[in-house]
Structure formats: structure tokens, C-alpha cells
Amino acid sequence: MIYTACGLVLIGNSLILYTRKPILAILCYICYPFFLDLVQIRHFMAMAIFVFACRYLFHYNKTNLIKYCLLIFLAATQHIIALAFLFFIIVYIQNSKTILYTSLLLEVAVFSGLRFIYNSLFIQNILELRNKDYSAGLSFGQSIMYPLFYIILIIFCCVLFYVNSKKVNPNVSSVNNAMFKICISSIVFIPFILIDFQYTRLIRGCILIVYMYISDQICLLKKTYRFIVTTALLLVVLLVNIKLFGPGSGYYDSVTKSIFSDNWLLKAFQF
């Protein structure tokens, strides 16, 4: 409980500082991937440290660069996959289009080399460490759902960025632009989902930043558009929640049911 509380403090601090209305980001996070983070606690802490570390990507200087790298190495002590977040140093590039084009090129390169990457000695050595019953792949439905879901979120980011950048709006700060760069550069992780199911953790690690950016940008819209976009976003994440954690889903018995049946807090309030 203490360990979890530390992670929640790191996340909460970032939400309060960099999101005008954090409740929308929190609701999205609860829908996905909060349930998985409850049972994969090391990844949760690595993600929390990464989210906290992102503040050092907002403005470039040597001190911020060192602080960001040190925090990512700290996150890697909780889960080794956090080392991949060193990639976000690319955010220090000023031009958002350069980051977008670079990320797209890298994504295409990874897609093109999926077979080579999967058959590489490094990946095969990792797979050999696992139990024989372990399946590294996804079902056909999940292999479509995960990338599609994340692409939809990135489309939300891009549309909101385009709409709000057209306005002469002083609220669109360098912090907003840096968060947008983190969102669009994170698309480079999408192809890795097809290599190994565990690489969905890369997307899960970034997704709270994406939620924070979207919720912050929604606040800049007119009231009518704000309601429409918020409803659409919540509908998307709710559908993912039902698909992954609802009755009959793959995670229902192992995650959802266990969370509510073996929950000390819930039992403590039962009379």
C-alpha cells in the first residue's frame, strides 16, 4: 500500500500541475490501464516515475536532461522496459513536424523489420527465459484493437493540436507543445506490440501523458465541442474497458474479479 501510494503521489503531482481538469484524464486512466497496473505493480511504479520525469522534457537544458535520464534509470530498476523511454529525449527538438516525420519513419522501419527483430538473438533469448506455456503473441482481435485504440488517441491529440493552434491562444504554452511531442513520438512503440504482447507496456507507460494532453486541450474548446469530444473520448476508453475487463473478457477472471473479491479496502468497509 505504501509502494502504491508513492506512485499515486508522483502521478497526482503531474496531473495537478499540468492538467487544467485532471478528472477526465483520471477517468480515462481508470478505464484503461488502471486495472492492469493494480496487478502489475512494478510497471505501475515505472510508469509513475516516467510521468513525473516528463516535466524535465518541457524545457531543454543540461540539468533537465540529466534529471530526466536519472529518473528513467530509476524507473528501469522497477521495470527494465522503462529504458525505452529514453527515446523521448527527441522531444527537445523544437519542430513538432520533424518529430512527427522522424517517428513515422522509425515506425515504418520497425514494421518493415518485424520478422528480423522477432528472430534476432536478443528477442529469442528473452523468450527462452519464459515458461513453455507463455504465449508471446496476441490474438488477431487484440493485435488490431491495441494499435487501433492508440492510433485513435493520437488522432485526438493531432486534431486538438491543429484546432487550438489555429487560435491566438496564450494558454497554449510550451508545456502543451512538449506534451504533444511526447504523444506523437510515442507512436514509434506501436509496431512492437506485434513482436511480443509484453510490449503493450510501452503504450501503457505513455498513455497517461496522452490522456493528460487530450483533457487539457479539450478545456480550450468551445462548450458544445467540449461536450462532444469528451463524450467521444470516454466512449472509446469505456469500450476498451469492457472489451478487456468486462464479463467474458480475457482479464475478467484473472484481474477484474480478483480486484473486487480479494480487495482489503472493500472488505474493511463491509458490515
Short mmCIF file of N, CA and C in Angstrom, two decimals, residues 36-205:
data_model
loop_
_atom_site.label_atom_id
_atom_site.label_comp_id
_atom_site.label_asym_id
_atom_site.label_seq_id
_atom_site.Cartn_x
_atom_site.Cartn_y
_atom_site.Cartn_z
N LEU A 36 -4.90 -3.12 -14.92
CA LEU A 36 -3.66 -3.87 -15.16
C LEU A 36 -2.54 -3.36 -14.24
N ASP A 37 -2.50 -2.05 -14.01
CA ASP A 37 -1.47 -1.50 -13.14
C ASP A 37 -1.65 -1.95 -11.69
N LEU A 38 -2.88 -2.26 -11.31
CA LEU A 38 -3.12 -2.74 -9.95
C LEU A 38 -2.47 -4.09 -9.70
N VAL A 39 -2.38 -4.89 -10.74
CA VAL A 39 -1.83 -6.24 -10.57
C VAL A 39 -0.41 -6.37 -11.13
N GLN A 40 0.04 -5.36 -11.85
CA GLN A 40 1.42 -5.35 -12.36
C GLN A 40 2.13 -4.14 -11.74
N ILE A 41 2.42 -4.28 -10.46
CA ILE A 41 2.79 -3.14 -9.64
C ILE A 41 4.12 -2.53 -10.03
N ARG A 42 5.08 -3.35 -10.47
CA ARG A 42 6.39 -2.81 -10.85
C ARG A 42 6.27 -1.90 -12.08
N HIS A 43 5.45 -2.34 -13.03
CA HIS A 43 5.23 -1.50 -14.21
C HIS A 43 4.52 -0.20 -13.83
N PHE A 44 3.59 -0.29 -12.89
CA PHE A 44 2.89 0.90 -12.43
C PHE A 44 3.87 1.93 -11.87
N MET A 45 4.83 1.48 -11.05
CA MET A 45 5.80 2.42 -10.48
C MET A 45 6.71 2.99 -11.56
N ALA A 46 7.13 2.16 -12.50
CA ALA A 46 7.97 2.64 -13.59
C ALA A 46 7.24 3.71 -14.39
N MET A 47 5.94 3.48 -14.65
CA MET A 47 5.13 4.46 -15.38
C MET A 47 4.99 5.75 -14.57
N ALA A 48 4.76 5.62 -13.26
CA ALA A 48 4.59 6.80 -12.41
C ALA A 48 5.85 7.66 -12.41
N ILE A 49 7.01 7.02 -12.34
CA ILE A 49 8.28 7.77 -12.37
C ILE A 49 8.46 8.44 -13.72
N PHE A 50 8.11 7.73 -14.79
CA PHE A 50 8.22 8.33 -16.13
C PHE A 50 7.32 9.55 -16.27
N VAL A 51 6.08 9.44 -15.83
CA VAL A 51 5.14 10.57 -15.91
C VAL A 51 5.69 11.76 -15.13
N PHE A 52 6.25 11.50 -13.95
CA PHE A 52 6.85 12.58 -13.16
C PHE A 52 8.06 13.17 -13.88
N ALA A 53 8.85 12.30 -14.53
CA ALA A 53 10.08 12.74 -15.20
C ALA A 53 9.81 13.60 -16.42
N CYS A 54 8.62 13.47 -17.01
CA CYS A 54 8.31 14.20 -18.25
C CYS A 54 8.43 15.71 -18.09
N ARG A 55 8.29 16.22 -16.88
CA ARG A 55 8.42 17.67 -16.66
C ARG A 55 9.80 18.19 -17.08
N TYR A 56 10.78 17.32 -17.08
CA TYR A 56 12.13 17.71 -17.46
C TYR A 56 12.34 17.66 -18.97
N LEU A 57 11.30 17.29 -19.70
CA LEU A 57 11.34 17.35 -21.16
C LEU A 57 10.71 18.64 -21.68
N PHE A 58 10.04 19.39 -20.81
CA PHE A 58 9.30 20.56 -21.25
C PHE A 58 10.21 21.72 -21.66
N HIS A 59 11.38 21.81 -21.04
CA HIS A 59 12.33 22.87 -21.35
C HIS A 59 13.72 22.27 -21.38
N TYR A 60 14.44 22.52 -22.47
CA TYR A 60 15.76 21.91 -22.59
C TYR A 60 16.84 22.71 -21.89
N ASN A 61 17.60 22.02 -21.06
CA ASN A 61 18.91 22.46 -20.59
C ASN A 61 19.62 21.21 -20.08
N LYS A 62 20.90 21.32 -19.82
CA LYS A 62 21.68 20.14 -19.45
C LYS A 62 21.19 19.54 -18.13
N THR A 63 20.78 20.40 -17.21
CA THR A 63 20.29 19.92 -15.91
C THR A 63 19.03 19.07 -16.08
N ASN A 64 18.09 19.59 -16.90
CA ASN A 64 16.85 18.84 -17.14
C ASN A 64 17.13 17.51 -17.85
N LEU A 65 18.06 17.52 -18.78
CA LEU A 65 18.41 16.30 -19.49
C LEU A 65 18.97 15.26 -18.52
N ILE A 66 19.86 15.68 -17.63
CA ILE A 66 20.44 14.76 -16.66
C ILE A 66 19.38 14.23 -15.70
N LYS A 67 18.50 15.13 -15.23
CA LYS A 67 17.44 14.72 -14.30
C LYS A 67 16.51 13.71 -14.96
N TYR A 68 16.15 13.97 -16.22
CA TYR A 68 15.25 13.05 -16.92
C TYR A 68 15.90 11.66 -17.06
N CYS A 69 17.15 11.64 -17.48
CA CYS A 69 17.84 10.35 -17.67
C CYS A 69 17.99 9.60 -16.36
N LEU A 70 18.32 10.31 -15.28
CA LEU A 70 18.46 9.66 -13.98
C LEU A 70 17.14 9.05 -13.51
N LEU A 71 16.04 9.77 -13.73
CA LEU A 71 14.74 9.25 -13.32
C LEU A 71 14.32 8.05 -14.16
N ILE A 72 14.67 8.06 -15.45
CA ILE A 72 14.35 6.91 -16.29
C ILE A 72 15.16 5.69 -15.86
N PHE A 73 16.42 5.90 -15.49
CA PHE A 73 17.23 4.79 -14.96
C PHE A 73 16.65 4.29 -13.64
N LEU A 74 16.11 5.20 -12.84
CA LEU A 74 15.45 4.79 -11.60
C LEU A 74 14.20 3.96 -11.91
N ALA A 75 13.43 4.42 -12.91
CA ALA A 75 12.24 3.67 -13.32
C ALA A 75 12.61 2.28 -13.82
N ALA A 76 13.76 2.18 -14.48
CA ALA A 76 14.21 0.89 -15.01
C ALA A 76 14.56 -0.10 -13.90
N THR A 77 14.86 0.41 -12.69
CA THR A 77 15.10 -0.50 -11.57
C THR A 77 13.81 -1.18 -11.13
N GLN A 78 12.67 -0.57 -11.50
CA GLN A 78 11.37 -1.17 -11.19
C GLN A 78 10.91 -2.08 -12.31
N HIS A 79 11.12 -1.63 -13.55
CA HIS A 79 10.81 -2.47 -14.72
C HIS A 79 11.74 -2.06 -15.85
N ILE A 80 12.47 -3.03 -16.37
CA ILE A 80 13.54 -2.76 -17.34
C ILE A 80 13.03 -2.10 -18.61
N ILE A 81 11.75 -2.31 -18.94
CA ILE A 81 11.21 -1.76 -20.19
C ILE A 81 11.21 -0.24 -20.17
N ALA A 82 11.32 0.37 -18.99
CA ALA A 82 11.33 1.83 -18.87
C ALA A 82 12.51 2.45 -19.60
N LEU A 83 13.56 1.70 -19.85
CA LEU A 83 14.72 2.24 -20.58
C LEU A 83 14.32 2.75 -21.97
N ALA A 84 13.26 2.18 -22.53
CA ALA A 84 12.79 2.61 -23.85
C ALA A 84 12.36 4.07 -23.84
N PHE A 85 11.99 4.60 -22.67
CA PHE A 85 11.52 5.98 -22.59
C PHE A 85 12.64 7.00 -22.72
N LEU A 86 13.88 6.53 -22.76
CA LEU A 86 14.99 7.43 -23.09
C LEU A 86 14.82 7.99 -24.51
N PHE A 87 14.04 7.29 -25.31
CA PHE A 87 13.77 7.75 -26.68
C PHE A 87 13.15 9.14 -26.69
N PHE A 88 12.42 9.50 -25.63
CA PHE A 88 11.70 10.76 -25.62
C PHE A 88 12.61 11.98 -25.48
N ILE A 89 13.90 11.76 -25.40
CA ILE A 89 14.83 12.89 -25.49
C ILE A 89 14.63 13.62 -26.82
N ILE A 90 14.06 12.92 -27.79
CA ILE A 90 13.76 13.53 -29.09
C ILE A 90 12.84 14.74 -28.95
N VAL A 91 12.11 14.81 -27.85
CA VAL A 91 11.16 15.90 -27.62
C VAL A 91 11.87 17.25 -27.53
N TYR A 92 13.16 17.25 -27.22
CA TYR A 92 13.90 18.51 -27.13
C TYR A 92 14.03 19.19 -28.49
N ILE A 93 13.80 18.46 -29.59
CA ILE A 93 13.77 19.08 -30.91
C ILE A 93 12.61 20.08 -30.96
N GLN A 94 12.86 21.25 -31.43
CA GLN A 94 11.86 22.32 -31.38
C GLN A 94 10.69 22.10 -32.34
N ASN A 95 10.98 21.59 -33.52
CA ASN A 95 9.95 21.48 -34.55
C ASN A 95 9.11 20.23 -34.38
N SER A 96 7.80 20.40 -34.15
CA SER A 96 6.91 19.26 -33.95
C SER A 96 6.80 18.39 -35.21
N LYS A 97 6.84 19.03 -36.39
CA LYS A 97 6.74 18.27 -37.64
C LYS A 97 7.94 17.35 -37.81
N THR A 98 9.12 17.82 -37.43
CA THR A 98 10.33 17.00 -37.53
C THR A 98 10.19 15.75 -36.66
N ILE A 99 9.65 15.94 -35.45
CA ILE A 99 9.45 14.81 -34.54
C ILE A 99 8.43 13.84 -35.11
N LEU A 100 7.35 14.37 -35.68
CA LEU A 100 6.31 13.52 -36.25
C LEU A 100 6.85 12.70 -37.42
N TYR A 101 7.55 13.36 -38.34
CA TYR A 101 8.08 12.65 -39.51
C TYR A 101 9.14 11.62 -39.10
N THR A 102 9.98 11.98 -38.14
CA THR A 102 11.00 11.04 -37.65
C THR A 102 10.35 9.82 -37.02
N SER A 103 9.32 10.05 -36.21
CA SER A 103 8.63 8.94 -35.54
C SER A 103 7.93 8.04 -36.56
N LEU A 104 7.31 8.66 -37.57
CA LEU A 104 6.64 7.87 -38.60
C LEU A 104 7.64 7.02 -39.39
N LEU A 105 8.79 7.60 -39.71
CA LEU A 105 9.82 6.85 -40.43
C LEU A 105 10.33 5.68 -39.60
N LEU A 106 10.57 5.93 -38.32
CA LEU A 106 11.02 4.85 -37.44
C LEU A 106 9.96 3.77 -37.30
N GLU A 107 8.68 4.20 -37.24
CA GLU A 107 7.58 3.23 -37.13
C GLU A 107 7.53 2.35 -38.37
N VAL A 108 7.66 2.95 -39.54
CA VAL A 108 7.67 2.18 -40.79
C VAL A 108 8.86 1.22 -40.82
N ALA A 109 10.01 1.70 -40.35
CA ALA A 109 11.21 0.86 -40.33
C ALA A 109 11.02 -0.35 -39.41
N VAL A 110 10.40 -0.13 -38.26
CA VAL A 110 10.15 -1.25 -37.34
C VAL A 110 9.15 -2.22 -37.93
N PHE A 111 8.06 -1.68 -38.53
CA PHE A 111 7.08 -2.56 -39.18
C PHE A 111 7.75 -3.41 -40.26
N SER A 112 8.62 -2.78 -41.03
CA SER A 112 9.29 -3.48 -42.13
C SER A 112 10.24 -4.57 -41.61
N GLY A 113 10.80 -4.33 -40.44
CA GLY A 113 11.76 -5.29 -39.91
C GLY A 113 11.25 -6.16 -38.79
N LEU A 114 9.92 -6.29 -38.70
CA LEU A 114 9.34 -7.07 -37.60
C LEU A 114 9.87 -8.50 -37.55
N ARG A 115 9.95 -9.16 -38.72
CA ARG A 115 10.40 -10.55 -38.74
C ARG A 115 11.85 -10.65 -38.30
N PHE A 116 12.67 -9.71 -38.75
CA PHE A 116 14.08 -9.72 -38.37
C PHE A 116 14.24 -9.48 -36.87
N ILE A 117 13.47 -8.51 -36.35
CA ILE A 117 13.55 -8.19 -34.92
C ILE A 117 13.11 -9.39 -34.08
N TYR A 118 12.01 -10.03 -34.49
CA TYR A 118 11.49 -11.16 -33.73
C TYR A 118 12.47 -12.33 -33.72
N ASN A 119 13.15 -12.54 -34.83
CA ASN A 119 14.09 -13.66 -34.94
C ASN A 119 15.49 -13.33 -34.45
N SER A 120 15.68 -12.10 -33.99
CA SER A 120 17.00 -11.70 -33.51
C SER A 120 17.38 -12.49 -32.26
N LEU A 121 18.67 -12.62 -32.04
CA LEU A 121 19.18 -13.39 -30.91
C LEU A 121 18.71 -12.80 -29.58
N PHE A 122 18.63 -11.45 -29.52
CA PHE A 122 18.22 -10.79 -28.29
C PHE A 122 16.79 -11.17 -27.89
N ILE A 123 15.86 -11.06 -28.85
CA ILE A 123 14.46 -11.38 -28.56
C ILE A 123 14.29 -12.87 -28.25
N GLN A 124 14.96 -13.72 -28.99
CA GLN A 124 14.85 -15.15 -28.76
C GLN A 124 15.39 -15.56 -27.39
N ASN A 125 16.46 -14.91 -26.95
CA ASN A 125 16.99 -15.21 -25.62
C ASN A 125 16.00 -14.82 -24.52
N ILE A 126 15.29 -13.70 -24.75
CA ILE A 126 14.27 -13.29 -23.78
C ILE A 126 13.14 -14.31 -23.73
N LEU A 127 12.70 -14.76 -24.90
CA LEU A 127 11.59 -15.72 -24.95
C LEU A 127 11.96 -17.05 -24.31
N GLU A 128 13.23 -17.43 -24.40
CA GLU A 128 13.66 -18.70 -23.82
C GLU A 128 13.64 -18.68 -22.29
N LEU A 129 13.63 -17.50 -21.70
CA LEU A 129 13.59 -17.38 -20.24
C LEU A 129 12.19 -17.62 -19.68
N ARG A 130 11.21 -17.65 -20.55
CA ARG A 130 9.83 -17.74 -20.09
C ARG A 130 9.34 -19.18 -20.05
N ASN A 131 8.22 -19.36 -19.36
CA ASN A 131 7.64 -20.69 -19.26
C ASN A 131 7.21 -21.19 -20.62
N LYS A 132 7.16 -22.49 -20.76
CA LYS A 132 6.78 -23.08 -22.05
C LYS A 132 5.33 -22.73 -22.41
N ASP A 133 4.51 -22.52 -21.39
CA ASP A 133 3.10 -22.20 -21.64
C ASP A 133 2.88 -20.74 -22.03
N TYR A 134 3.94 -19.93 -21.95
CA TYR A 134 3.80 -18.50 -22.24
C TYR A 134 3.63 -18.28 -23.74
N SER A 135 2.68 -17.43 -24.08
CA SER A 135 2.45 -17.07 -25.48
C SER A 135 2.87 -15.63 -25.68
N ALA A 136 3.82 -15.41 -26.58
CA ALA A 136 4.32 -14.05 -26.81
C ALA A 136 3.42 -13.25 -27.73
N GLY A 137 2.51 -13.93 -28.41
CA GLY A 137 1.70 -13.25 -29.39
C GLY A 137 0.35 -12.80 -28.86
N LEU A 138 -0.36 -12.07 -29.68
CA LEU A 138 -1.71 -11.61 -29.37
C LEU A 138 -2.70 -12.35 -30.26
N SER A 139 -3.94 -12.40 -29.80
CA SER A 139 -4.98 -12.90 -30.69
C SER A 139 -5.16 -11.91 -31.82
N PHE A 140 -5.80 -12.36 -32.90
CA PHE A 140 -6.00 -11.49 -34.05
C PHE A 140 -6.77 -10.23 -33.66
N GLY A 141 -7.80 -10.41 -32.82
CA GLY A 141 -8.61 -9.26 -32.40
C GLY A 141 -7.82 -8.25 -31.59
N GLN A 142 -6.99 -8.75 -30.66
CA GLN A 142 -6.19 -7.86 -29.83
C GLN A 142 -5.08 -7.17 -30.62
N SER A 143 -4.53 -7.89 -31.60
CA SER A 143 -3.46 -7.30 -32.41
C SER A 143 -3.98 -6.15 -33.26
N ILE A 144 -5.30 -6.11 -33.47
CA ILE A 144 -5.93 -4.98 -34.16
C ILE A 144 -6.37 -3.92 -33.16
N MET A 145 -6.95 -4.39 -32.04
CA MET A 145 -7.54 -3.47 -31.08
C MET A 145 -6.52 -2.54 -30.45
N TYR A 146 -5.40 -3.07 -29.96
CA TYR A 146 -4.41 -2.25 -29.27
C TYR A 146 -3.85 -1.14 -30.16
N PRO A 147 -3.33 -1.47 -31.36
CA PRO A 147 -2.81 -0.38 -32.21
C PRO A 147 -3.90 0.60 -32.63
N LEU A 148 -5.09 0.08 -32.97
CA LEU A 148 -6.18 0.95 -33.39
C LEU A 148 -6.58 1.91 -32.28
N PHE A 149 -6.71 1.39 -31.07
CA PHE A 149 -7.07 2.22 -29.93
C PHE A 149 -6.07 3.35 -29.72
N TYR A 150 -4.78 3.01 -29.78
CA TYR A 150 -3.76 4.04 -29.54
C TYR A 150 -3.70 5.03 -30.69
N ILE A 151 -3.89 4.56 -31.91
CA ILE A 151 -3.90 5.46 -33.06
C ILE A 151 -5.07 6.45 -32.95
N ILE A 152 -6.22 5.97 -32.49
CA ILE A 152 -7.38 6.85 -32.29
C ILE A 152 -7.04 7.95 -31.29
N LEU A 153 -6.37 7.58 -30.20
CA LEU A 153 -5.98 8.57 -29.20
C LEU A 153 -5.01 9.60 -29.79
N ILE A 154 -4.07 9.15 -30.61
CA ILE A 154 -3.12 10.08 -31.24
C ILE A 154 -3.84 10.99 -32.23
N ILE A 155 -4.86 10.47 -32.90
CA ILE A 155 -5.66 11.31 -33.80
C ILE A 155 -6.37 12.40 -32.99
N PHE A 156 -6.91 12.04 -31.82
CA PHE A 156 -7.49 13.04 -30.93
C PHE A 156 -6.46 14.14 -30.65
N CYS A 157 -5.24 13.72 -30.32
CA CYS A 157 -4.17 14.68 -30.00
C CYS A 157 -3.91 15.62 -31.18
N CYS A 158 -3.77 15.04 -32.36
CA CYS A 158 -3.41 15.82 -33.54
C CYS A 158 -4.52 16.80 -33.93
N VAL A 159 -5.77 16.34 -33.88
CA VAL A 159 -6.90 17.21 -34.23
C VAL A 159 -7.00 18.36 -33.24
N LEU A 160 -6.89 18.07 -31.95
CA LEU A 160 -6.98 19.12 -30.93
C LEU A 160 -5.82 20.10 -31.05
N PHE A 161 -4.63 19.57 -31.35
CA PHE A 161 -3.47 20.43 -31.53
C PHE A 161 -3.70 21.38 -32.71
N TYR A 162 -4.23 20.84 -33.81
CA TYR A 162 -4.47 21.64 -35.01
C TYR A 162 -5.54 22.70 -34.74
N VAL A 163 -6.62 22.30 -34.11
CA VAL A 163 -7.74 23.23 -33.85
C VAL A 163 -7.29 24.36 -32.92
N ASN A 164 -6.63 24.00 -31.83
CA ASN A 164 -6.24 25.01 -30.85
C ASN A 164 -5.07 25.87 -31.31
N SER A 165 -4.22 25.33 -32.16
CA SER A 165 -3.09 26.12 -32.66
C SER A 165 -3.54 27.18 -33.66
N LYS A 166 -4.75 27.00 -34.20
CA LYS A 166 -5.29 27.99 -35.13
C LYS A 166 -5.77 29.26 -34.41
N LYS A 167 -5.97 29.10 -33.09
CA LYS A 167 -6.43 30.25 -32.32
C LYS A 167 -5.23 31.04 -31.81
N VAL A 168 -5.45 32.31 -31.59
CA VAL A 168 -4.43 33.12 -30.91
C VAL A 168 -4.70 32.95 -29.43
N ASN A 169 -4.14 31.88 -28.86
CA ASN A 169 -4.50 31.49 -27.50
C ASN A 169 -3.25 31.45 -26.62
N PRO A 170 -3.15 32.34 -25.65
CA PRO A 170 -1.97 32.37 -24.76
C PRO A 170 -1.88 31.15 -23.86
N ASN A 171 -3.00 30.40 -23.72
CA ASN A 171 -2.99 29.22 -22.86
C ASN A 171 -2.25 28.03 -23.48
N VAL A 172 -2.01 28.10 -24.81
CA VAL A 172 -1.26 27.03 -25.48
C VAL A 172 0.21 27.31 -25.24
N SER A 173 0.76 26.73 -24.21
CA SER A 173 2.12 27.04 -23.76
C SER A 173 3.13 26.06 -24.31
N SER A 174 4.40 26.31 -23.97
CA SER A 174 5.47 25.40 -24.37
C SER A 174 5.29 24.04 -23.73
N VAL A 175 4.65 24.01 -22.55
CA VAL A 175 4.38 22.73 -21.88
C VAL A 175 3.41 21.92 -22.72
N ASN A 176 2.35 22.56 -23.23
CA ASN A 176 1.39 21.88 -24.10
C ASN A 176 2.07 21.32 -25.34
N ASN A 177 2.94 22.12 -25.93
CA ASN A 177 3.64 21.68 -27.13
C ASN A 177 4.57 20.50 -26.84
N ALA A 178 5.25 20.54 -25.69
CA ALA A 178 6.14 19.44 -25.32
C ALA A 178 5.34 18.16 -25.08
N MET A 179 4.19 18.29 -24.44
CA MET A 179 3.36 17.10 -24.21
C MET A 179 2.85 16.54 -25.53
N PHE A 180 2.53 17.42 -26.47
CA PHE A 180 2.11 16.96 -27.79
C PHE A 180 3.23 16.19 -28.48
N LYS A 181 4.46 16.67 -28.34
CA LYS A 181 5.60 15.98 -28.94
C LYS A 181 5.79 14.60 -28.33
N ILE A 182 5.58 14.48 -27.02
CA ILE A 182 5.66 13.16 -26.38
C ILE A 182 4.61 12.23 -26.96
N CYS A 183 3.41 12.76 -27.14
CA CYS A 183 2.30 11.94 -27.67
C CYS A 183 2.60 11.42 -29.08
N ILE A 184 3.01 12.31 -29.97
CA ILE A 184 3.20 11.89 -31.36
C ILE A 184 4.45 11.02 -31.52
N SER A 185 5.48 11.28 -30.72
CA SER A 185 6.69 10.45 -30.83
C SER A 185 6.47 9.05 -30.27
N SER A 186 5.47 8.89 -29.39
CA SER A 186 5.21 7.58 -28.80
C SER A 186 4.64 6.58 -29.80
N ILE A 187 4.24 7.05 -30.99
CA ILE A 187 3.69 6.12 -31.99
C ILE A 187 4.75 5.12 -32.47
N VAL A 188 6.01 5.44 -32.22
CA VAL A 188 7.09 4.54 -32.64
C VAL A 188 7.01 3.20 -31.91
N PHE A 189 6.30 3.17 -30.77
CA PHE A 189 6.20 1.94 -29.99
C PHE A 189 5.09 1.00 -30.49
N ILE A 190 4.21 1.49 -31.35
CA ILE A 190 3.06 0.68 -31.78
C ILE A 190 3.47 -0.64 -32.43
N PRO A 191 4.43 -0.66 -33.36
CA PRO A 191 4.77 -1.93 -34.02
C PRO A 191 5.29 -3.00 -33.06
N PHE A 192 5.88 -2.59 -31.94
CA PHE A 192 6.45 -3.56 -31.02
C PHE A 192 5.38 -4.46 -30.39
N ILE A 193 4.13 -3.98 -30.40
CA ILE A 193 3.03 -4.79 -29.86
C ILE A 193 2.92 -6.10 -30.62
N LEU A 194 3.22 -6.08 -31.91
CA LEU A 194 3.10 -7.28 -32.74
C LEU A 194 4.27 -8.24 -32.55
N ILE A 195 5.36 -7.77 -31.93
CA ILE A 195 6.51 -8.63 -31.67
C ILE A 195 6.28 -9.48 -30.44
N ASP A 196 5.78 -8.84 -29.39
CA ASP A 196 5.58 -9.53 -28.12
C ASP A 196 4.49 -8.81 -27.35
N PHE A 197 3.59 -9.56 -26.76
CA PHE A 197 2.49 -8.98 -26.01
C PHE A 197 2.97 -8.06 -24.89
N GLN A 198 4.14 -8.38 -24.29
CA GLN A 198 4.64 -7.58 -23.18
C GLN A 198 4.95 -6.14 -23.59
N TYR A 199 5.15 -5.91 -24.88
CA TYR A 199 5.47 -4.55 -25.33
C TYR A 199 4.26 -3.64 -25.35
N THR A 200 3.08 -4.18 -25.01
CA THR A 200 1.95 -3.28 -24.78
C THR A 200 2.25 -2.36 -23.59
N ARG A 201 3.21 -2.77 -22.75
CA ARG A 201 3.61 -1.93 -21.61
C ARG A 201 4.20 -0.59 -22.08
N LEU A 202 4.80 -0.57 -23.26
CA LEU A 202 5.34 0.69 -23.79
C LEU A 202 4.21 1.70 -24.02
N ILE A 203 3.12 1.20 -24.62
CA ILE A 203 1.96 2.06 -24.85
C ILE A 203 1.31 2.45 -23.53
N ARG A 204 1.18 1.48 -22.63
CA ARG A 204 0.57 1.76 -21.33
C ARG A 204 1.38 2.78 -20.54
N GLY A 205 2.69 2.76 -20.70
CA GLY A 205 3.53 3.72 -19.99
C GLY A 205 3.32 5.14 -20.45
#
